[in-house]
Short mmCIF file of N, CA and C in Angstrom, two decimals:
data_model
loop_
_atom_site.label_atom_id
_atom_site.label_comp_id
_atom_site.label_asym_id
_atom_site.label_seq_id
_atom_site.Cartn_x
_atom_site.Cartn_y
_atom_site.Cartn_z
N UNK A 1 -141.40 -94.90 -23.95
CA UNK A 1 -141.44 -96.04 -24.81
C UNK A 1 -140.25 -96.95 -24.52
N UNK A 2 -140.33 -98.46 -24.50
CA UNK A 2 -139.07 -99.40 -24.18
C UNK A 2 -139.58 -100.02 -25.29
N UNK A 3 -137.99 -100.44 -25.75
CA UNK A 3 -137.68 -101.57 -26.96
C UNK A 3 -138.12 -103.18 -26.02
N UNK A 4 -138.87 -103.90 -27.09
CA UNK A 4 -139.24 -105.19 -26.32
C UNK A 4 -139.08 -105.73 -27.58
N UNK A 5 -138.31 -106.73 -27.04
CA UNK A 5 -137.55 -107.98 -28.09
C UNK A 5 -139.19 -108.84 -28.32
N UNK A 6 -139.56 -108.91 -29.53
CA UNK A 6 -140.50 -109.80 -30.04
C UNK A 6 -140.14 -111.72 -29.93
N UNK A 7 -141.19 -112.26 -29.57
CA UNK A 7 -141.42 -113.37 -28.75
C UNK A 7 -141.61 -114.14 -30.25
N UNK A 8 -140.90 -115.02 -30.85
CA UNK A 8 -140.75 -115.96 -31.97
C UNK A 8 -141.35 -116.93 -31.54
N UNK A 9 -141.57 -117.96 -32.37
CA UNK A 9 -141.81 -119.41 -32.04
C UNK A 9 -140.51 -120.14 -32.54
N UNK A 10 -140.28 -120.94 -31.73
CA UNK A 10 -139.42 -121.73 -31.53
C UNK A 10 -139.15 -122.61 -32.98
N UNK A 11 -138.09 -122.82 -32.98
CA UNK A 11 -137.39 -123.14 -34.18
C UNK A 11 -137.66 -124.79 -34.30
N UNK A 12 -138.41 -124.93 -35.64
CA UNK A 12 -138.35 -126.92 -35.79
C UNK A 12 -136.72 -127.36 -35.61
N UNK A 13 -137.25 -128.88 -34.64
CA UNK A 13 -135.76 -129.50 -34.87
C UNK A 13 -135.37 -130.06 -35.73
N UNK A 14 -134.50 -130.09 -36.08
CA UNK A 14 -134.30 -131.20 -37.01
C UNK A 14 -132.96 -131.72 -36.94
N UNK A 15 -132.12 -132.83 -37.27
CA UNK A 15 -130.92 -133.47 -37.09
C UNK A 15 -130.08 -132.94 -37.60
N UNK A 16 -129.45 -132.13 -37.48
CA UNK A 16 -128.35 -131.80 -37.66
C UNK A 16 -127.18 -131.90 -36.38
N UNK A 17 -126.30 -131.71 -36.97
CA UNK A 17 -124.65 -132.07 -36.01
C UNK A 17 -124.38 -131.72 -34.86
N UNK A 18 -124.41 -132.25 -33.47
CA UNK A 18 -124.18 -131.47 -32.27
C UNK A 18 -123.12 -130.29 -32.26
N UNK A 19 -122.37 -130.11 -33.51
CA UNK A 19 -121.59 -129.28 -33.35
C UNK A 19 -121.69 -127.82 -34.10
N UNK A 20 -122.91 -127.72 -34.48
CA UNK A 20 -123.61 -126.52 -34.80
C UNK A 20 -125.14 -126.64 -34.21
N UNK A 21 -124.40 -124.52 -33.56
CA UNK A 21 -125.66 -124.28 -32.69
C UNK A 21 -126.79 -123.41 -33.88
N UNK A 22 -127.83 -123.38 -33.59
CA UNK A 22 -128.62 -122.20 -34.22
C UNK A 22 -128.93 -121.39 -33.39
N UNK A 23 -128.77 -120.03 -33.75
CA UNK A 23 -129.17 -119.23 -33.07
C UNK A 23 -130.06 -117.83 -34.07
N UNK A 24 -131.32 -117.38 -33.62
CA UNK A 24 -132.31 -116.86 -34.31
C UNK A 24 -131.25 -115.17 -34.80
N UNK A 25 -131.91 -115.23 -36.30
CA UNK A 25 -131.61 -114.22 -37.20
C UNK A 25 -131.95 -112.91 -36.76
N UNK A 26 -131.35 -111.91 -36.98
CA UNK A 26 -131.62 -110.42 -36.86
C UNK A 26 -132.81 -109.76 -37.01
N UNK A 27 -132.43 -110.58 -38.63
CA UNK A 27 -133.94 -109.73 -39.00
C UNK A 27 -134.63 -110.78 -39.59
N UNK A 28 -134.39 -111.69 -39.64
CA UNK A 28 -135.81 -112.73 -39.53
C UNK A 28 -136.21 -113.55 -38.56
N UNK A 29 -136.99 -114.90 -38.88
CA UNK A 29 -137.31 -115.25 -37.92
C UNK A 29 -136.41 -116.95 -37.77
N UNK A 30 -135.72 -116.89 -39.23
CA UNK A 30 -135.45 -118.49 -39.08
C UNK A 30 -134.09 -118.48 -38.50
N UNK A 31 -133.74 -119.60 -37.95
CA UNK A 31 -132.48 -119.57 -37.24
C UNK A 31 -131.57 -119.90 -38.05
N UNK A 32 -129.88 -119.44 -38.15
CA UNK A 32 -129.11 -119.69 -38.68
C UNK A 32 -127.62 -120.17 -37.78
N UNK A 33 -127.16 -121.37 -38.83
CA UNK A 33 -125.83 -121.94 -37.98
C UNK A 33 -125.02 -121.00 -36.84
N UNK A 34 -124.88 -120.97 -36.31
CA UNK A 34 -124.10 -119.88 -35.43
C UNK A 34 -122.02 -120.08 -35.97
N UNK A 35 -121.66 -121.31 -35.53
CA UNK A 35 -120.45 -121.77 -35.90
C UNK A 35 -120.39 -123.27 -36.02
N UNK A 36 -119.90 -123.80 -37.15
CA UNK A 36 -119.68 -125.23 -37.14
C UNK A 36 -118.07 -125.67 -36.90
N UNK A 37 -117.94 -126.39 -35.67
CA UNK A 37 -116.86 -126.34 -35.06
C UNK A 37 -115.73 -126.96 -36.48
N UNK A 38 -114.72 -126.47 -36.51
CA UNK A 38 -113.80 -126.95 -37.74
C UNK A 38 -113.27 -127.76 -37.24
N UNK A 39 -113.15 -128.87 -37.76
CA UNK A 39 -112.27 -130.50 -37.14
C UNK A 39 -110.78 -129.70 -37.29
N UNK A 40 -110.78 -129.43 -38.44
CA UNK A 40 -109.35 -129.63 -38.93
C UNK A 40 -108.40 -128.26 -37.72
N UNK A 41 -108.82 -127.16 -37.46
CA UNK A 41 -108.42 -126.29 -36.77
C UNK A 41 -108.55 -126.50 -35.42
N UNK A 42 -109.29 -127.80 -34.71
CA UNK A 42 -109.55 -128.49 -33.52
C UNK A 42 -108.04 -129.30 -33.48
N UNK A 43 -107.98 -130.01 -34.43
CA UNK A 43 -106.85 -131.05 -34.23
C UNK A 43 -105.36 -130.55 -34.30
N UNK A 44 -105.45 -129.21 -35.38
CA UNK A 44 -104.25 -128.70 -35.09
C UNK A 44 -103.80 -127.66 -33.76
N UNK A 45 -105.03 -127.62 -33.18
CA UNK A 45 -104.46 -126.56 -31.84
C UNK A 45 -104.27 -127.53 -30.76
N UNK A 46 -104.80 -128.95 -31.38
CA UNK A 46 -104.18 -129.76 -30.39
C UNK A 46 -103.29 -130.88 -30.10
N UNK A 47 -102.39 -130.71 -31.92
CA UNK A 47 -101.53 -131.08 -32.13
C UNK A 47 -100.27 -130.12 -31.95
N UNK A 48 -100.50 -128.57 -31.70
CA UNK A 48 -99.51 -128.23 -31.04
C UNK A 48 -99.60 -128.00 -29.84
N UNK A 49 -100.56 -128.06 -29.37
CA UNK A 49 -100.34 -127.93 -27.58
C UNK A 49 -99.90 -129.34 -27.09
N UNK A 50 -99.86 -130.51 -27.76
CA UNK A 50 -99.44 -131.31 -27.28
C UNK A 50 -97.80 -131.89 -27.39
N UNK A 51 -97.47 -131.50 -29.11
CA UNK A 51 -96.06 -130.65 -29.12
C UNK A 51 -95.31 -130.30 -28.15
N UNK A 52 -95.77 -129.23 -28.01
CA UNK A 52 -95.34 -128.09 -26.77
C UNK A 52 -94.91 -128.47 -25.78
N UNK A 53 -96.12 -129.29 -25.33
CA UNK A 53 -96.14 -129.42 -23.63
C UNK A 53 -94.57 -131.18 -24.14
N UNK A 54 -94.67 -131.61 -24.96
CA UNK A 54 -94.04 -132.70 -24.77
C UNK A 54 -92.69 -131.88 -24.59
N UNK A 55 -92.05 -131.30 -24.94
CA UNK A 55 -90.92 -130.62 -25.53
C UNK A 55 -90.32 -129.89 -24.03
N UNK A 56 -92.13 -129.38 -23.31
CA UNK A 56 -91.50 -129.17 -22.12
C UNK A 56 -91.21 -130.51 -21.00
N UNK A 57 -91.50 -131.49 -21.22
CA UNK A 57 -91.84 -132.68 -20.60
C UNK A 57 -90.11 -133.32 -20.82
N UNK A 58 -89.91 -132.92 -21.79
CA UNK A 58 -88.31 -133.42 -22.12
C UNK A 58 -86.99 -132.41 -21.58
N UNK A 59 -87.49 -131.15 -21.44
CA UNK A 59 -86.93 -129.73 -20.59
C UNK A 59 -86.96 -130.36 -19.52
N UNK A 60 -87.36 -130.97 -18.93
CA UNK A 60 -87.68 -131.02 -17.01
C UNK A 60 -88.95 -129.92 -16.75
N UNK A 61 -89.96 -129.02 -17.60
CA UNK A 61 -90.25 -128.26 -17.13
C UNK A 61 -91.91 -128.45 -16.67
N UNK A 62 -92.33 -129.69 -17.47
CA UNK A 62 -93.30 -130.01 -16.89
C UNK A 62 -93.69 -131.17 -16.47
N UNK A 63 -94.27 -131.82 -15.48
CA UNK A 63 -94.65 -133.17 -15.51
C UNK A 63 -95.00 -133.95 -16.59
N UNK A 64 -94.93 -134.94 -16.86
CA UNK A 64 -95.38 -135.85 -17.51
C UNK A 64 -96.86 -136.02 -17.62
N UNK A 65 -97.17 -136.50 -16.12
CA UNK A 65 -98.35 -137.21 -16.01
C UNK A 65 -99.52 -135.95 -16.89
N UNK A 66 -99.04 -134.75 -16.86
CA UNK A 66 -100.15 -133.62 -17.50
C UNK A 66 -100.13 -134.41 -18.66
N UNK A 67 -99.99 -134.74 -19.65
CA UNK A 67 -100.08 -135.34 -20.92
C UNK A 67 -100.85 -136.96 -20.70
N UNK A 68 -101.40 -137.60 -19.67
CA UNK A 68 -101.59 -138.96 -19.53
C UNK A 68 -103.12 -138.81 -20.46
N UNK A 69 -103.79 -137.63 -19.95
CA UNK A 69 -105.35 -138.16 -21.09
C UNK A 69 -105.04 -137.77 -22.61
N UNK A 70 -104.25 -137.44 -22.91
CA UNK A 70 -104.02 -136.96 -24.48
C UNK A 70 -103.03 -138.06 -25.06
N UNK A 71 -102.21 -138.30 -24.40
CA UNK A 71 -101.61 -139.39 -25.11
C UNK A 71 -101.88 -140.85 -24.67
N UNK A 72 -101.73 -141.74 -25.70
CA UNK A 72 -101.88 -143.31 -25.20
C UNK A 72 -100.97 -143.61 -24.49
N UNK A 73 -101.30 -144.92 -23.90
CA UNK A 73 -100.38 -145.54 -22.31
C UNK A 73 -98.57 -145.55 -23.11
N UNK A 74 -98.24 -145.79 -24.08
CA UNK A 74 -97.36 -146.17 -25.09
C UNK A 74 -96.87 -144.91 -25.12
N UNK A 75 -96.83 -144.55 -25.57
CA UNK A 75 -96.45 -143.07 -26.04
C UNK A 75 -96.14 -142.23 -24.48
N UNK A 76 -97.16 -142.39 -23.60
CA UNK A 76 -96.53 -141.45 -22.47
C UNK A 76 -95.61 -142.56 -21.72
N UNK A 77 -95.26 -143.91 -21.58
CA UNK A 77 -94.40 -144.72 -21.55
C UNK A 77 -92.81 -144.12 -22.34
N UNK A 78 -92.79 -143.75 -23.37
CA UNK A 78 -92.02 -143.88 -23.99
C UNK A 78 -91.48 -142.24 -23.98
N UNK A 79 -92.43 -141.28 -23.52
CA UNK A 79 -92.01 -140.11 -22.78
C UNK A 79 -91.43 -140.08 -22.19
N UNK A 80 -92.18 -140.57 -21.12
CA UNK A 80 -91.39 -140.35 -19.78
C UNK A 80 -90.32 -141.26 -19.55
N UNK A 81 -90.03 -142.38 -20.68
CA UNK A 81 -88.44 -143.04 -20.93
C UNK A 81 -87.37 -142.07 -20.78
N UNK A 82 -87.77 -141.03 -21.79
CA UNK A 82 -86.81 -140.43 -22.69
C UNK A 82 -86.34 -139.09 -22.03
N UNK A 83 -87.61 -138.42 -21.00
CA UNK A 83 -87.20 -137.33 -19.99
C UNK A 83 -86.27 -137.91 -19.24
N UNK A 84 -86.36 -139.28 -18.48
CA UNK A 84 -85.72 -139.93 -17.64
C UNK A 84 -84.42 -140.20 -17.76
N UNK A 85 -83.87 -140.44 -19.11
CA UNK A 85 -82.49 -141.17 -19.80
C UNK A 85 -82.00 -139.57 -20.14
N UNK A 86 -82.87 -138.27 -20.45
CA UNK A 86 -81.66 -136.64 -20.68
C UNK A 86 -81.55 -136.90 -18.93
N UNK A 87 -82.39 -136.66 -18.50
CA UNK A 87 -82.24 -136.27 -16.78
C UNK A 87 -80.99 -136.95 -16.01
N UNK A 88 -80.69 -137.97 -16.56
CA UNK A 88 -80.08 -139.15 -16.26
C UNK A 88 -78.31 -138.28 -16.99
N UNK A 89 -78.52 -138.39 -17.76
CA UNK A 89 -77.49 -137.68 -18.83
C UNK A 89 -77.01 -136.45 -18.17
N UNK A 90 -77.91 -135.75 -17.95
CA UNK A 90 -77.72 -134.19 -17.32
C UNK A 90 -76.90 -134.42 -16.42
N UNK A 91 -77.37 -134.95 -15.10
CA UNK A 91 -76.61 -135.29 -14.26
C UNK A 91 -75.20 -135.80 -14.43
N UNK A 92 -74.80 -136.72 -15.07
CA UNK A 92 -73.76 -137.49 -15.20
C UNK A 92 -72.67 -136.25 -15.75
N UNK A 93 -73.26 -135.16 -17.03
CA UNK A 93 -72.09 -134.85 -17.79
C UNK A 93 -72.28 -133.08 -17.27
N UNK A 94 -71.43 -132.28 -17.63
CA UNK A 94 -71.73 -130.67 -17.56
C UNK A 94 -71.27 -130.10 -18.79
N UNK A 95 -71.92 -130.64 -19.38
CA UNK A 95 -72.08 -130.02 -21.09
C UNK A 95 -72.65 -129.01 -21.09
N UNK A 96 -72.59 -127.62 -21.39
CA UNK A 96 -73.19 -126.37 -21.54
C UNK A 96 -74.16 -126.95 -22.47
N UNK A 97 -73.71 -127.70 -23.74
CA UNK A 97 -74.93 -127.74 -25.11
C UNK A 97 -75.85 -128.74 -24.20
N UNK A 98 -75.90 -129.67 -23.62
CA UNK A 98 -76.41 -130.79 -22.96
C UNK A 98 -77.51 -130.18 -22.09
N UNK A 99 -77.16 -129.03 -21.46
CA UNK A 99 -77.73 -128.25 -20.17
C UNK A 99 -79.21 -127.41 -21.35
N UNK A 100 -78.36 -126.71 -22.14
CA UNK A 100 -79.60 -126.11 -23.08
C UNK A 100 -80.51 -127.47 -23.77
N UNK A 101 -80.60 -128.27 -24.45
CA UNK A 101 -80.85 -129.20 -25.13
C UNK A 101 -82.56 -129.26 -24.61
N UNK A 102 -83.74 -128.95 -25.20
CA UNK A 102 -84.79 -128.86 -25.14
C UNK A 102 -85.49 -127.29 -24.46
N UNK A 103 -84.22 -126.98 -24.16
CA UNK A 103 -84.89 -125.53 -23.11
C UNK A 103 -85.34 -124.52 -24.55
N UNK A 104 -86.33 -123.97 -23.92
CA UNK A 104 -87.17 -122.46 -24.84
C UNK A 104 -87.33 -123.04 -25.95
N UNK A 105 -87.81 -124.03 -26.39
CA UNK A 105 -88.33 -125.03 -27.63
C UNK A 105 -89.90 -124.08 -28.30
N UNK A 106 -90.18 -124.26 -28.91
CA UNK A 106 -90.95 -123.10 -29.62
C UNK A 106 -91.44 -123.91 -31.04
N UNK A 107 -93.02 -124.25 -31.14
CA UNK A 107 -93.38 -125.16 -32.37
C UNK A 107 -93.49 -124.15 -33.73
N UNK A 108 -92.71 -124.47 -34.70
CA UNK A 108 -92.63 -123.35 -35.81
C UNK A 108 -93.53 -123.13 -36.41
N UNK A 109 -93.76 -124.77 -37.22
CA UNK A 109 -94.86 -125.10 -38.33
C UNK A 109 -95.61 -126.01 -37.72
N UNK A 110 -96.75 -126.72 -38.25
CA UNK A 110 -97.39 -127.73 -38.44
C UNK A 110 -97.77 -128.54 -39.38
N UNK A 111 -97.60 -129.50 -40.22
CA UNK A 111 -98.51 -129.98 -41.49
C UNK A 111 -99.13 -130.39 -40.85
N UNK A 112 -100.50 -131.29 -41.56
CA UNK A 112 -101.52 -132.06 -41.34
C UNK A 112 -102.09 -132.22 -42.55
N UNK A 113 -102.41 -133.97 -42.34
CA UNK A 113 -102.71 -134.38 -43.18
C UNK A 113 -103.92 -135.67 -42.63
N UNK A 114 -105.22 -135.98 -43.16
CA UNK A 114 -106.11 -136.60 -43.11
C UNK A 114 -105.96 -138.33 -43.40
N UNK A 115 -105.52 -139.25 -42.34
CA UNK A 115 -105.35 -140.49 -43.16
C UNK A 115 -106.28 -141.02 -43.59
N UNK A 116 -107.40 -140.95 -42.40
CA UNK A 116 -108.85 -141.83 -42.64
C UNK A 116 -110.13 -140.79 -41.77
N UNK A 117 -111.50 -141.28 -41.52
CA UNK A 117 -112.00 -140.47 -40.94
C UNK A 117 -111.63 -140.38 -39.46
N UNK A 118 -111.27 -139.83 -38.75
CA UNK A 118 -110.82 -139.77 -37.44
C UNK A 118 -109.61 -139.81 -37.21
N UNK A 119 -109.00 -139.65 -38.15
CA UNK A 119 -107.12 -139.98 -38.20
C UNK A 119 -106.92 -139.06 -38.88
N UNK A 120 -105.59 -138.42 -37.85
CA UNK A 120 -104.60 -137.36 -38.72
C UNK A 120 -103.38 -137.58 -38.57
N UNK A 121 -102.58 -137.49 -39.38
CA UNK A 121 -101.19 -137.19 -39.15
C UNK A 121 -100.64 -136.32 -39.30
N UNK A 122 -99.38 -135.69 -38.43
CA UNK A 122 -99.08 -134.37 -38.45
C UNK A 122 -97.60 -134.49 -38.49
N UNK A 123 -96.72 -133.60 -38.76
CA UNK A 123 -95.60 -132.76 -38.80
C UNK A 123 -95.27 -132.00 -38.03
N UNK A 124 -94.12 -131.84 -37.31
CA UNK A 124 -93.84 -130.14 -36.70
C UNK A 124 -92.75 -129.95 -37.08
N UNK A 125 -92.25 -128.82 -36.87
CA UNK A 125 -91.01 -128.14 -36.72
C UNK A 125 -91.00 -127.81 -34.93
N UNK A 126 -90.10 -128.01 -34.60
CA UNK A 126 -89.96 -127.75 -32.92
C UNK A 126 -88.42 -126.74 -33.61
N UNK A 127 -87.88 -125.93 -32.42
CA UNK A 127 -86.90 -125.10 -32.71
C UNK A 127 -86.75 -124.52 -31.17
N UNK A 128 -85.54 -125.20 -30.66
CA UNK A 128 -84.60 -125.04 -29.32
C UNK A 128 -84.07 -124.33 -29.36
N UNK A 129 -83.27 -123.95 -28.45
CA UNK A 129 -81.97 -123.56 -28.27
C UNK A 129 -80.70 -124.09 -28.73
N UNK A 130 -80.29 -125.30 -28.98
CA UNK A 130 -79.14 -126.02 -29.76
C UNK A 130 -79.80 -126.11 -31.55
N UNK A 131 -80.87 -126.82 -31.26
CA UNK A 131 -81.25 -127.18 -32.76
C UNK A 131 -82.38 -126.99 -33.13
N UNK A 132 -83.05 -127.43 -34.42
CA UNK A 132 -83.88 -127.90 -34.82
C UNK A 132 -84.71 -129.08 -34.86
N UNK A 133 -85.62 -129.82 -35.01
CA UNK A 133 -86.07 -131.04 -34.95
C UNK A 133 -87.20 -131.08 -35.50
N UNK A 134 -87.89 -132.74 -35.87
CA UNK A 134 -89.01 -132.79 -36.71
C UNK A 134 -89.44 -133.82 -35.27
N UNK A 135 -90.82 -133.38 -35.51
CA UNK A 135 -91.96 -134.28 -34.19
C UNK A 135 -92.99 -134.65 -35.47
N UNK A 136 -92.76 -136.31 -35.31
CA UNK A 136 -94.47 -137.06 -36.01
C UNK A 136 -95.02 -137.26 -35.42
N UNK A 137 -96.45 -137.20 -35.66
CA UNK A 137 -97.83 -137.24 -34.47
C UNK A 137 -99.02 -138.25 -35.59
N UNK A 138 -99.38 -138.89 -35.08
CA UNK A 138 -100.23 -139.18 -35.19
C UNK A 138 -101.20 -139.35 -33.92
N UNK A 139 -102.63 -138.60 -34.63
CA UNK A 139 -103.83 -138.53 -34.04
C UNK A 139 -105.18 -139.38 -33.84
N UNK A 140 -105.93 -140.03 -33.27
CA UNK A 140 -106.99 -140.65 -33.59
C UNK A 140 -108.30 -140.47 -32.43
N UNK A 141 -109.13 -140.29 -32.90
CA UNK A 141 -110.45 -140.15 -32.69
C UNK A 141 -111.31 -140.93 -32.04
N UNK A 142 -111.64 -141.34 -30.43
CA UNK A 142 -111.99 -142.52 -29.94
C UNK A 142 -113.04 -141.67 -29.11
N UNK A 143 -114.00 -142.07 -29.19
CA UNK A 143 -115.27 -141.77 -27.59
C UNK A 143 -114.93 -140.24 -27.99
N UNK A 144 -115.43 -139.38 -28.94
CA UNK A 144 -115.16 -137.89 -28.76
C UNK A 144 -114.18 -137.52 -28.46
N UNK A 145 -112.92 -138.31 -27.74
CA UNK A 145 -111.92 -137.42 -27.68
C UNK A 145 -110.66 -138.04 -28.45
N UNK A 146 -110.02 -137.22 -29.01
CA UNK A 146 -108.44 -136.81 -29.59
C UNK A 146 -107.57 -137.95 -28.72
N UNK A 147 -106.68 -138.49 -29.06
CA UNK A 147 -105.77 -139.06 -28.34
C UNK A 147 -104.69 -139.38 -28.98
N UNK A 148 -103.52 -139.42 -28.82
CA UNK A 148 -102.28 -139.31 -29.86
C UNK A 148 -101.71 -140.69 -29.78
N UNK A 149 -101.68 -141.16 -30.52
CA UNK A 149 -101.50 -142.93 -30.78
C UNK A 149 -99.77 -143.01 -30.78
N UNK A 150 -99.46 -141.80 -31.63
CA UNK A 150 -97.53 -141.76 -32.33
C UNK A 150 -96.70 -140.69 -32.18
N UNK A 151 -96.18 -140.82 -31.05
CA UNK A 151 -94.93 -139.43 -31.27
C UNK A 151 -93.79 -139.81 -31.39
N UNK A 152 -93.43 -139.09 -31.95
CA UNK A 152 -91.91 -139.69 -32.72
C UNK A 152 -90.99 -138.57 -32.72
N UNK A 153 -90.64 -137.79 -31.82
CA UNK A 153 -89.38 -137.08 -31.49
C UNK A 153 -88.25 -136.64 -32.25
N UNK A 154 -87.43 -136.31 -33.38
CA UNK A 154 -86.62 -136.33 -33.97
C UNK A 154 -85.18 -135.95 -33.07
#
């Protein structure tokens, strides 16, 4: 005897959200949501990976240009200012605190907060090796993708 998966009829469509799949029930026949993607847990894993990577972008440890589709022309302008003017700094002085200053940076917290539909604003805690610091982010929602309009460095 072999187990043979029984042959359903196909599930009516109907409009619901590209971001929930259905997928057919155990033990019935109607299909149920599988996962509905969470905005809010979307924007914060990509309000700290973008954190992150900036923090390394200000270390020397990563390029810049990796951040060009996530952030606006402005904002990675104003990045890659600011890697340029420590780098600049580094060189000139041999400050032990100067030398650490962004190295092993590590995002603590996050807030977030909803301004409008497609807009978030966020909070971090970043935490170096010399100090502490606060990073503002703002987020916005264009053509499906995320793009960070405001970083603001503390």
């Amino acid at each position: 005897m072999s187990a043979v998966t029984p042959i359903r009829p196909a599930a009516p469509v109907s409009k619901l959200s590209p971001a929930v799949r259905l997928v057919p029930d155990r033990t019935g026949h109607a299909p149920r949501p599988l996962r509905a993607v969470d905005e809010k847990a979307e924007v914060l894993a990509i309000i700290r990976s973008t954190v992150q990577a900036s923090m390394e972008v200000l270390a020397g440890i990563r390029p810049v240009h990796q951040l060009a589709r996530r952030l606006d022309p402005r904002c990675l302008s104003a990045l890659q200012h600011r890697a340029s003017l420590i780098r600049r700094e580094l060189a000139r002085s041999s400050s032990p605190s100067l030398a650490r200053l962004h190295k092993n940076s590590v995002v603590r917290s996050v807030r977030l907060c909803e301004a409008a539909p497609g807009i978030y604003e966020a909070s971090a805690v970043v935490v170096d090796d010399v100090r502490a610091r606060a990073v503002a982010v703002r987020l916005e929602q264009s053509k499906e993708l995320w793009r960070v309009t405001e970083l603001v460095i503390g």
